[in-house]
Amino acid sequence: KAGVTQTPRYLIKTRGQQVTLSCSPISGHRSVSWYQQTPGQGLQFLFEYFSETQRNKGNFPGRFSGRQFSNSRSEMNVSTLELGDSALYLCASSLDKNTEAFFGQGTRLTVV
Amino acid sequence: AQKVTQAQTEISVVEKEDVTLDCVYETRDTTYYLFWYKQPPSGELVFLIRRNSFDEQNEISGRYSWNFQKSTSSFNFTITASQVVDSAVYFCALSERWGDDKIIFGKGTRLHILP
């Protein structure tokens, strides 16, 4: 079965712009989580959606937002980009909490 | 509070040697789940194992084995007869039964297998 698909794979944006990243989970998985990975901070939880509802949010500013559609596909949006937002953004899908999370290849965002 | 510590930042071993990656965790929950993930250069996190807190049996899968010890809050990962393809960053992670829905990751251990 198809894995988790994230688009685009690479993105370059300038400061102040906004960006939308997309994640298609494994078929049948209703939980989608987003993580930010940077060399300094490691993997940090952004938020998790289940059946179109945000169940939890990490410690990130309001510029980071997301949503989930009825087909479980999810998008995350970052507004007013800052240089420090440059990172690998990983999406994970799972059946529910505490079950195995399967990750996509990530979107590498570079803010210049 | 949840915390996962991987004290080894980087390890290099020669091919065919055995190597153990350490993981120590902290949690106040009595029911929790531990994971190991592998991240090759391509960036995708590859799921390796999930273990719940009530199952302390060690597990072996091919050249991989895991040693879970609640008494020391450790969940160590051993690769036997390492191969160059094992080179990657390995993450240990924790999620709590009654906590929020996030997985807490350690900082990762970068493993270099030298030919």
Coordinates of N, CA and C in Angstrom, one line a residue:
Chain A
K1 N 0.8 -1.2 0.0 CA 0.0 0.0 0.0 C 0.9 1.2 0.0
A2 N 0.3 2.3 -0.5 CA 1.1 3.5 -0.7 C 1.5 4.1 0.7
G3 N 2.7 4.7 0.8 CA 3.1 5.3 2.0 C 2.6 6.7 2.2
V4 N 3.2 7.4 3.1 CA 2.8 8.8 3.3 C 3.5 9.7 2.3
T5 N 2.7 10.5 1.7 CA 3.3 11.4 0.6 C 3.2 12.8 1.0
Q6 N 4.4 13.5 0.9 CA 4.5 14.9 1.2 C 4.9 15.7 0.0
T7 N 4.2 16.8 -0.2 CA 4.6 17.6 -1.3 C 4.6 19.1 -0.9
P8 N 5.5 19.9 -1.5 CA 6.6 19.5 -2.3 C 7.7 18.9 -1.5
R9 N 8.7 18.4 -2.1 CA 9.9 17.9 -1.4 C 10.8 19.0 -1.0
Y10 N 10.9 20.0 -1.8 CA 11.8 21.1 -1.5 C 11.1 22.4 -1.9
L11 N 11.5 23.4 -1.1 CA 10.8 24.7 -1.2 C 11.8 25.8 -0.8
I12 N 11.9 26.8 -1.5 CA 12.7 28.0 -1.1 C 11.7 29.2 -1.1
K13 N 11.7 29.9 0.0 CA 10.8 31.0 0.2 C 11.7 32.2 0.8
T14 N 11.1 33.4 0.6 CA 11.8 34.5 1.2 C 11.1 34.9 2.5
R15 N 11.8 35.6 3.4 CA 11.2 36.1 4.6 C 10.0 36.9 4.4
G16 N 9.0 36.6 5.3 CA 7.7 37.4 5.1 C 6.7 36.7 4.3
Q17 N 7.1 35.8 3.5 CA 6.1 35.0 2.7 C 5.4 34.0 3.5
Q18 N 4.4 33.4 2.9 CA 3.8 32.3 3.6 C 3.9 31.0 2.7
V19 N 3.7 29.9 3.4 CA 3.9 28.6 2.6 C 2.9 27.6 3.1
T20 N 2.5 26.7 2.2 CA 1.6 25.6 2.5 C 2.2 24.3 2.1
L21 N 2.3 23.4 3.1 CA 2.8 22.1 2.8 C 1.7 21.0 2.9
S22 N 1.8 20.0 2.1 CA 0.7 19.0 2.0 C 1.2 17.6 2.4
C23 N 0.2 16.9 3.0 CA 0.5 15.5 3.4 C -0.6 14.6 3.1
S24 N -0.4 13.5 2.4 CA -1.4 12.5 2.2 C -1.1 11.3 3.0
P25 N -1.9 10.9 4.0 CA -1.5 9.8 4.9 C -1.8 8.5 4.2
I26 N -1.4 7.4 4.8 CA -1.7 6.1 4.4 C -3.2 5.9 4.4
S27 N -3.7 5.2 3.4 CA -5.1 4.9 3.3 C -5.6 4.3 4.6
G28 N -6.7 4.8 5.2 CA -7.3 4.2 6.4 C -6.7 4.9 7.7
H29 N -5.7 5.6 7.6 CA -5.1 6.3 8.8 C -5.9 7.6 8.9
R30 N -6.3 7.8 10.2 CA -7.1 9.1 10.4 C -6.3 10.1 11.2
S31 N -5.1 9.7 11.7 CA -4.3 10.6 12.5 C -3.2 11.1 11.7
V32 N -3.0 12.4 11.7 CA -1.8 13.0 11.0 C -1.1 13.9 11.9
S33 N 0.1 13.7 12.1 CA 0.9 14.6 12.9 C 2.0 15.3 12.1
W34 N 2.4 16.5 12.5 CA 3.4 17.2 11.9 C 4.6 17.5 12.8
Y35 N 5.8 17.4 12.3 CA 7.0 17.6 13.1 C 7.9 18.5 12.3
Q36 N 8.7 19.3 13.1 CA 9.7 20.2 12.5 C 11.1 19.6 13.0
Q37 N 12.0 19.4 12.0 CA 13.3 18.9 12.4 C 14.4 19.9 12.0
T38 N 15.2 20.3 13.0 CA 16.3 21.2 12.7 C 17.5 20.6 13.4
P39 N 18.7 20.9 13.0 CA 19.9 20.4 13.6 C 20.0 20.8 15.1
G40 N 19.6 22.0 15.4 CA 19.7 22.4 16.8 C 18.7 21.9 17.8
Q41 N 17.4 21.8 17.3 CA 16.3 21.4 18.2 C 15.9 20.0 18.0
G42 N 16.3 19.3 17.0 CA 15.9 18.0 16.7 C 14.5 17.9 16.2
L43 N 13.8 16.8 16.5 CA 12.4 16.7 16.1 C 11.4 17.2 17.1
Q44 N 10.7 18.2 16.7 CA 9.7 18.8 17.6 C 8.3 18.7 17.0
F45 N 7.4 18.4 17.9 CA 6.0 18.2 17.5 C 5.3 19.5 17.3
L46 N 4.6 19.6 16.1 CA 3.9 20.8 15.8 C 2.4 20.7 16.2
F47 N 1.7 19.7 15.6 CA 0.3 19.5 15.9 C -0.1 18.1 15.3
E48 N -1.3 17.7 15.8 CA -1.9 16.4 15.4 C -3.3 16.6 15.1
Y49 N -3.7 16.0 14.0 CA -5.1 16.0 13.6 C -5.7 14.6 13.6
F50 N -7.0 14.5 14.0 CA -7.7 13.2 13.9 C -9.1 13.5 13.5
S51 N -9.5 12.9 12.4 CA -10.9 13.1 11.9 C -11.2 14.6 11.8
E52 N -10.3 15.4 11.2 CA -10.5 16.8 10.9 C -10.4 17.7 12.1
T53 N -10.1 17.2 13.2 CA -10.0 18.0 14.5 C -8.6 18.0 15.0
Q54 N -8.1 19.2 15.3 CA -6.8 19.3 15.9 C -6.9 18.8 17.4
R55 N -6.2 17.8 17.7 CA -6.3 17.2 19.0 C -5.2 17.8 19.9
N56 N -4.1 18.2 19.3 CA -3.0 18.8 20.2 C -2.1 19.6 19.4
K57 N -1.5 20.5 20.1 CA -0.6 21.5 19.4 C 0.7 21.6 20.3
G58 N 1.8 21.7 19.6 CA 3.1 21.9 20.3 C 3.3 23.3 20.6
N59 N 4.5 23.6 21.1 CA 4.9 25.0 21.5 C 5.4 25.8 20.3
F60 N 4.6 26.1 19.4 CA 5.0 26.9 18.2 C 4.1 28.1 18.1
P61 N 4.6 29.2 17.6 CA 3.8 30.4 17.5 C 2.6 30.2 16.6
G62 N 1.6 31.1 16.7 CA 0.4 31.1 15.9 C 0.6 31.1 14.4
R63 N 1.8 31.5 14.0 CA 2.1 31.5 12.5 C 2.0 30.1 11.9
F64 N 2.2 29.2 12.8 CA 2.1 27.8 12.3 C 0.7 27.3 12.5
S65 N 0.0 26.8 11.4 CA -1.3 26.3 11.6 C -1.5 25.2 10.6
G66 N -2.6 24.5 10.8 CA -2.8 23.3 9.9 C -4.3 23.0 9.8
R67 N -4.6 22.1 9.0 CA -6.0 21.6 8.9 C -5.9 20.2 8.3
Q68 N -7.1 19.5 8.5 CA -7.2 18.2 7.9 C -8.5 18.1 7.2
F69 N -8.5 17.5 6.1 CA -9.7 17.4 5.2 C -10.4 16.0 5.5
S70 N -11.6 15.9 5.0 CA -12.4 14.7 5.2 C -11.8 13.4 4.7
N71 N -10.9 13.6 3.7 CA -10.2 12.4 3.2 C -8.9 12.1 4.0
S72 N -8.7 12.8 5.1 CA -7.6 12.7 6.0 C -6.3 13.4 5.5
R73 N -6.3 13.9 4.3 CA -5.2 14.7 3.9 C -5.0 15.9 4.7
S74 N -3.8 16.3 4.9 CA -3.6 17.4 5.8 C -2.7 18.5 5.2
E75 N -2.9 19.7 5.6 CA -2.0 20.8 5.1 C -1.5 21.5 6.4
M76 N -0.3 22.0 6.3 CA 0.2 22.9 7.3 C 0.6 24.2 6.6
N77 N 0.4 25.3 7.3 CA 0.7 26.6 6.8 C 1.6 27.4 7.7
V78 N 2.6 28.1 7.2 CA 3.4 28.9 8.0 C 3.3 30.3 7.3
S79 N 2.9 31.3 8.1 CA 2.8 32.6 7.6 C 4.0 33.5 8.1
T80 N 4.2 34.6 7.4 CA 5.3 35.5 7.8 C 6.5 34.8 8.1
L81 N 7.1 34.1 7.1 CA 8.2 33.2 7.3 C 9.4 34.0 7.9
E82 N 10.1 33.3 8.8 CA 11.4 33.8 9.3 C 12.5 32.8 9.0
L83 N 13.7 33.4 9.0 CA 14.9 32.5 8.7 C 14.9 31.2 9.5
G84 N 14.5 31.4 10.8 CA 14.6 30.2 11.7 C 13.5 29.1 11.4
D85 N 12.7 29.4 10.4 CA 11.7 28.4 10.0 C 12.3 27.4 9.0
S86 N 13.5 27.7 8.6 CA 14.1 26.7 7.7 C 14.3 25.4 8.4
A87 N 13.8 24.3 7.8 CA 13.8 23.0 8.5 C 13.3 22.0 7.6
L88 N 13.4 20.7 8.1 CA 12.7 19.6 7.4 C 11.4 19.4 8.1
Y89 N 10.3 19.5 7.4 CA 9.0 19.3 8.0 C 8.5 17.9 7.6
L90 N 8.2 17.1 8.7 CA 7.8 15.7 8.5 C 6.4 15.5 8.9
C91 N 5.7 14.8 8.1 CA 4.3 14.4 8.4 C 4.3 12.9 8.7
A92 N 3.5 12.6 9.7 CA 3.4 11.2 10.1 C 1.9 10.8 10.1
S93 N 1.6 9.6 9.7 CA 0.2 9.1 9.7 C 0.2 7.9 10.6
S94 N -0.9 7.7 11.3 CA -1.1 6.5 12.1 C -2.6 6.3 12.2
L95 N -2.9 5.0 12.7 CA -4.3 4.7 12.9 C -5.0 5.5 14.0
D96 N -4.2 5.7 15.1 CA -4.7 6.5 16.2 C -3.5 6.7 17.1
K97 N -3.7 7.4 18.2 CA -2.6 7.7 19.1 C -1.9 6.4 19.6
N98 N -0.6 6.5 19.9 CA 0.2 5.5 20.5 C 0.4 4.3 19.6
T99 N -0.1 4.4 18.4 CA 0.2 3.3 17.4 C 1.4 3.7 16.5
E100 N 1.9 2.8 15.8 CA 3.1 3.1 14.9 C 2.8 4.3 14.0
A101 N 3.7 5.3 14.0 CA 3.5 6.4 13.1 C 4.4 6.2 11.9
F102 N 3.9 6.3 10.7 CA 4.7 6.2 9.5 C 4.9 7.5 8.9
F103 N 6.2 7.8 8.6 CA 6.5 9.2 8.2 C 6.7 9.3 6.7
G104 N 6.5 10.5 6.2 CA 6.8 10.8 4.8 C 8.2 11.2 4.7
Q105 N 8.7 11.5 3.5 CA 10.1 11.9 3.2 C 10.3 13.3 3.6
G106 N 9.3 14.1 3.9 CA 9.5 15.4 4.4 C 9.5 16.5 3.3
T107 N 9.3 17.7 3.7 CA 9.5 18.8 2.9 C 10.6 19.7 3.5
R108 N 11.6 19.9 2.7 CA 12.7 20.7 3.2 C 12.5 22.2 2.8
L109 N 12.2 23.0 3.7 CA 11.9 24.4 3.5 C 13.2 25.2 3.8
T110 N 13.5 26.1 2.9 CA 14.6 27.0 3.1 C 14.1 28.4 3.0
V111 N 14.3 29.2 4.0 CA 13.8 30.6 4.0 C 15.1 31.5 3.9
V112 N 15.0 32.3 2.8 CA 16.2 33.2 2.6 C 15.8 34.7 2.7
Chain B
A1 N 7.4 14.9 33.6 CA 7.5 15.3 32.2 C 8.2 14.2 31.4
Q2 N 7.8 14.2 30.1 CA 8.4 13.2 29.2 C 9.8 13.6 28.7
K3 N 10.7 12.7 28.6 CA 12.0 13.1 28.1 C 12.7 11.8 27.6
V4 N 13.4 11.9 26.5 CA 14.1 10.8 25.9 C 15.6 11.3 25.7
T5 N 16.5 10.5 26.3 CA 17.9 10.9 26.2 C 18.7 9.9 25.4
Q6 N 19.3 10.3 24.4 CA 20.3 9.5 23.6 C 21.6 10.1 23.8
A7 N 22.4 9.6 24.7 CA 23.6 10.2 25.1 C 24.7 10.2 24.0
Q8 N 24.6 9.2 23.2 CA 25.6 9.0 22.1 C 25.2 9.9 20.9
T9 N 25.9 10.9 20.6 CA 25.6 11.8 19.5 C 26.0 11.1 18.2
E10 N 27.2 10.5 18.2 CA 27.7 10.0 17.0 C 28.6 8.7 17.3
I11 N 28.4 7.7 16.5 CA 29.2 6.5 16.7 C 29.7 6.0 15.4
S12 N 31.0 5.6 15.4 CA 31.6 5.0 14.2 C 32.1 3.6 14.5
V13 N 31.7 2.6 13.7 CA 32.2 1.3 13.9 C 32.6 0.7 12.5
V14 N 33.5 -0.3 12.6 CA 33.9 -0.9 11.3 C 32.8 -2.0 11.0
E15 N 32.6 -2.1 9.7 CA 31.6 -3.1 9.2 C 31.8 -4.5 9.9
K16 N 30.7 -5.1 10.2 CA 30.7 -6.5 10.9 C 30.8 -6.4 12.4
E17 N 31.1 -5.3 12.9 CA 31.2 -5.1 14.4 C 29.7 -5.0 14.9
D18 N 29.5 -5.4 16.1 CA 28.2 -5.1 16.8 C 28.2 -3.7 17.4
V19 N 27.1 -3.1 17.4 CA 27.0 -1.8 18.0 C 25.7 -1.6 18.8
T20 N 25.8 -1.0 19.9 CA 24.6 -0.8 20.8 C 24.3 0.7 20.9
L21 N 23.1 1.1 20.6 CA 22.6 2.5 20.7 C 21.8 2.6 22.0
D22 N 22.2 3.6 22.9 CA 21.5 3.7 24.2 C 20.4 4.6 24.1
C23 N 19.4 4.3 24.9 CA 18.2 5.2 25.1 C 17.7 5.1 26.5
V24 N 17.6 6.3 27.1 CA 17.0 6.4 28.5 C 15.8 7.3 28.4
Y25 N 14.8 6.9 29.1 CA 13.6 7.8 29.0 C 13.1 8.1 30.4
E26 N 12.2 9.2 30.4 CA 11.6 9.6 31.7 C 10.1 9.8 31.4
T27 N 9.3 9.2 32.3 CA 7.8 9.4 32.1 C 7.2 9.2 33.5
R28 N 6.1 9.9 33.7 CA 5.3 9.6 35.0 C 4.2 8.7 34.8
D29 N 3.9 8.4 33.5 CA 2.8 7.5 33.2 C 3.2 6.1 33.4
T30 N 2.2 5.3 33.8 CA 2.5 3.9 34.0 C 2.4 3.1 32.7
T31 N 1.6 3.6 31.8 CA 1.4 3.0 30.5 C 2.0 3.9 29.4
Y32 N 3.0 3.4 28.7 CA 3.6 4.2 27.7 C 4.2 3.3 26.6
Y33 N 4.6 4.0 25.6 CA 5.1 3.2 24.4 C 6.4 3.8 24.0
L34 N 7.3 2.9 23.6 CA 8.6 3.2 23.2 C 8.8 2.8 21.7
F35 N 9.6 3.6 21.0 CA 9.8 3.4 19.6 C 11.2 3.6 19.2
W36 N 11.6 3.0 18.1 CA 12.9 3.3 17.5 C 12.6 3.6 16.0
Y37 N 13.2 4.6 15.5 CA 13.1 5.0 14.1 C 14.5 5.1 13.5
K38 N 14.6 4.8 12.2 CA 15.8 5.0 11.5 C 15.6 6.1 10.5
Q39 N 16.6 7.0 10.4 CA 16.5 8.1 9.4 C 17.7 8.0 8.4
P40 N 17.5 7.4 7.3 CA 18.6 7.4 6.3 C 18.8 8.8 5.7
P41 N 19.8 9.0 4.9 CA 20.1 10.3 4.2 C 18.9 10.8 3.5
S42 N 18.0 10.0 3.0 CA 16.9 10.5 2.2 C 15.9 11.3 3.1
G43 N 16.0 11.1 4.4 CA 15.2 12.0 5.3 C 14.0 11.3 5.9
E44 N 13.5 10.3 5.2 CA 12.2 9.7 5.7 C 12.5 8.9 7.0
L45 N 11.7 9.0 8.0 CA 11.9 8.2 9.2 C 11.2 6.9 9.0
V46 N 12.0 5.8 9.2 CA 11.6 4.5 9.0 C 11.3 3.8 10.4
F47 N 10.1 3.4 10.6 CA 9.7 2.7 11.8 C 10.4 1.4 12.0
L48 N 11.0 1.1 13.2 CA 11.7 -0.1 13.4 C 10.9 -1.0 14.4
I49 N 10.5 -0.4 15.5 CA 9.8 -1.2 16.6 C 9.0 -0.3 17.5
R50 N 7.9 -0.9 18.0 CA 7.1 -0.2 19.1 C 7.0 -1.2 20.2
R51 N 7.2 -0.8 21.4 CA 7.1 -1.6 22.6 C 6.2 -0.9 23.6
N52 N 5.3 -1.6 24.2 CA 4.5 -1.0 25.3 C 5.2 -1.3 26.7
S53 N 4.8 -0.5 27.6 CA 5.5 -0.6 28.9 C 5.3 -1.9 29.7
F54 N 4.3 -2.7 29.3 CA 4.0 -3.9 30.0 C 4.7 -5.1 29.4
D55 N 5.4 -4.9 28.3 CA 6.1 -6.0 27.7 C 7.6 -5.8 27.7
E56 N 8.2 -6.4 28.7 CA 9.6 -6.3 28.9 C 10.4 -7.3 28.2
Q57 N 9.8 -8.2 27.4 CA 10.5 -9.2 26.7 C 11.4 -8.5 25.6
N58 N 12.7 -9.0 25.6 CA 13.6 -8.6 24.5 C 13.1 -9.1 23.2
E59 N 13.4 -8.3 22.2 CA 12.9 -8.7 20.8 C 14.1 -8.7 19.9
I60 N 14.1 -9.7 19.0 CA 15.1 -9.8 18.0 C 14.4 -9.9 16.6
S61 N 15.0 -9.1 15.7 CA 14.5 -9.1 14.3 C 15.7 -9.1 13.4
G62 N 16.0 -10.3 13.0 CA 17.2 -10.4 12.1 C 18.5 -10.0 12.9
R63 N 19.2 -9.0 12.3 CA 20.4 -8.5 13.0 C 20.1 -7.4 14.1
Y64 N 18.8 -7.1 14.2 CA 18.4 -6.1 15.2 C 17.9 -6.7 16.5
S65 N 18.2 -6.1 17.6 CA 17.6 -6.6 18.8 C 17.5 -5.4 19.8
W66 N 16.5 -5.6 20.6 CA 16.1 -4.5 21.6 C 16.1 -5.0 23.0
N67 N 16.6 -4.3 23.9 CA 16.7 -4.6 25.3 C 15.9 -3.6 26.1
F68 N 14.8 -3.9 26.6 CA 13.9 -3.0 27.4 C 14.0 -3.3 28.9
Q69 N 14.5 -2.4 29.7 CA 14.6 -2.6 31.1 C 13.9 -1.5 31.8
K70 N 12.8 -1.7 32.4 CA 12.0 -0.7 33.1 C 12.8 -0.3 34.4
S71 N 13.5 -1.2 35.0 CA 14.2 -0.8 36.2 C 15.2 0.3 36.0
T72 N 15.8 0.4 34.8 CA 16.7 1.5 34.5 C 16.2 2.4 33.5
S73 N 14.9 2.3 33.2 CA 14.2 3.2 32.2 C 15.1 3.3 30.9
S74 N 15.4 2.1 30.4 CA 16.3 2.1 29.2 C 15.6 1.2 28.1
F75 N 15.9 1.6 26.9 CA 15.4 0.8 25.8 C 16.5 0.8 24.7
N76 N 17.5 -0.1 24.9 CA 18.6 0.0 24.0 C 18.5 -0.9 22.8
F77 N 19.2 -0.5 21.7 CA 19.1 -1.1 20.4 C 20.4 -1.6 20.0
T78 N 20.5 -2.9 19.6 CA 21.8 -3.5 19.2 C 21.7 -3.9 17.7
I79 N 22.7 -3.6 17.0 CA 22.8 -4.1 15.6 C 24.0 -5.1 15.6
T80 N 23.7 -6.3 15.2 CA 24.7 -7.3 15.2 C 25.3 -7.4 13.8
A81 N 26.6 -7.6 13.7 CA 27.3 -7.7 12.4 C 26.9 -6.6 11.5
S82 N 27.2 -5.4 11.9 CA 26.7 -4.2 11.2 C 27.2 -4.2 9.7
Q83 N 26.3 -3.5 8.9 CA 26.6 -3.3 7.5 C 26.6 -1.8 7.1
V84 N 27.2 -1.5 6.0 CA 27.3 -0.1 5.6 C 25.9 0.5 5.5
V85 N 25.0 -0.3 5.0 CA 23.6 0.2 4.8 C 22.9 0.6 6.1
D86 N 23.5 0.2 7.2 CA 22.9 0.6 8.5 C 23.3 2.0 8.9
S87 N 24.2 2.6 8.2 CA 24.5 4.0 8.4 C 23.3 4.9 8.3
A88 N 23.0 5.6 9.4 CA 21.8 6.5 9.4 C 21.8 7.2 10.8
V89 N 20.8 8.0 11.0 CA 20.5 8.5 12.3 C 19.4 7.7 12.9
Y90 N 19.6 7.3 14.1 CA 18.6 6.5 14.8 C 18.0 7.2 16.0
F91 N 16.6 7.2 16.0 CA 15.9 8.0 17.0 C 15.1 7.0 17.9
C92 N 15.3 7.3 19.2 CA 14.4 6.6 20.2 C 13.3 7.6 20.5
A93 N 12.1 7.1 20.8 CA 11.0 8.0 21.0 C 10.0 7.4 22.1
L94 N 9.2 8.2 22.6 CA 8.3 7.8 23.7 C 6.9 8.5 23.5
S95 N 5.8 7.8 23.8 CA 4.5 8.4 23.8 C 3.8 7.9 25.1
E96 N 3.0 8.7 25.7 CA 2.3 8.3 26.9 C 0.9 7.9 26.6
R97 N 0.3 6.9 27.4 CA -1.0 6.4 27.2 C -2.0 7.5 27.4
W98 N -1.8 8.3 28.5 CA -2.8 9.3 28.9 C -2.3 10.7 28.6
G99 N -1.2 10.8 27.9 CA -0.7 12.1 27.5 C -1.3 12.6 26.3
D100 N -0.8 13.7 25.7 CA -1.3 14.2 24.5 C -0.8 13.3 23.4
D101 N -1.0 13.7 22.2 CA -0.8 12.7 21.1 C 0.5 12.8 20.4
K102 N 1.4 13.5 21.1 CA 2.7 13.6 20.4 C 3.7 12.5 20.8
I103 N 4.6 12.3 19.9 CA 5.7 11.4 20.2 C 6.9 12.3 20.6
I104 N 7.5 12.0 21.7 CA 8.7 12.7 22.1 C 10.0 12.0 21.6
F105 N 10.8 12.6 20.8 CA 12.0 12.0 20.2 C 13.2 12.4 21.0
G106 N 14.2 11.5 21.1 CA 15.5 11.8 21.5 C 16.2 12.6 20.4
K107 N 17.4 13.1 20.7 CA 18.1 13.9 19.7 C 18.7 13.1 18.6
G108 N 18.7 11.8 18.8 CA 19.2 10.9 17.7 C 20.7 10.6 17.9
T109 N 21.1 9.4 17.4 CA 22.5 9.0 17.3 C 22.8 8.7 15.9
R110 N 23.8 9.4 15.4 CA 24.3 9.2 14.0 C 25.3 8.1 14.0
L111 N 24.9 7.1 13.3 CA 25.8 5.9 13.2 C 26.5 5.8 11.8
H112 N 27.8 5.7 11.9 CA 28.6 5.5 10.7 C 29.2 4.1 10.7
I113 N 28.9 3.3 9.7 CA 29.5 2.0 9.5 C 30.5 2.1 8.5
L114 N 31.8 1.9 8.9 CA 32.9 2.1 7.9 C 33.3 0.8 7.2
P115 N 33.4 0.8 5.9 CA 33.7 -0.4 5.2 C 35.1 -0.9 5.5

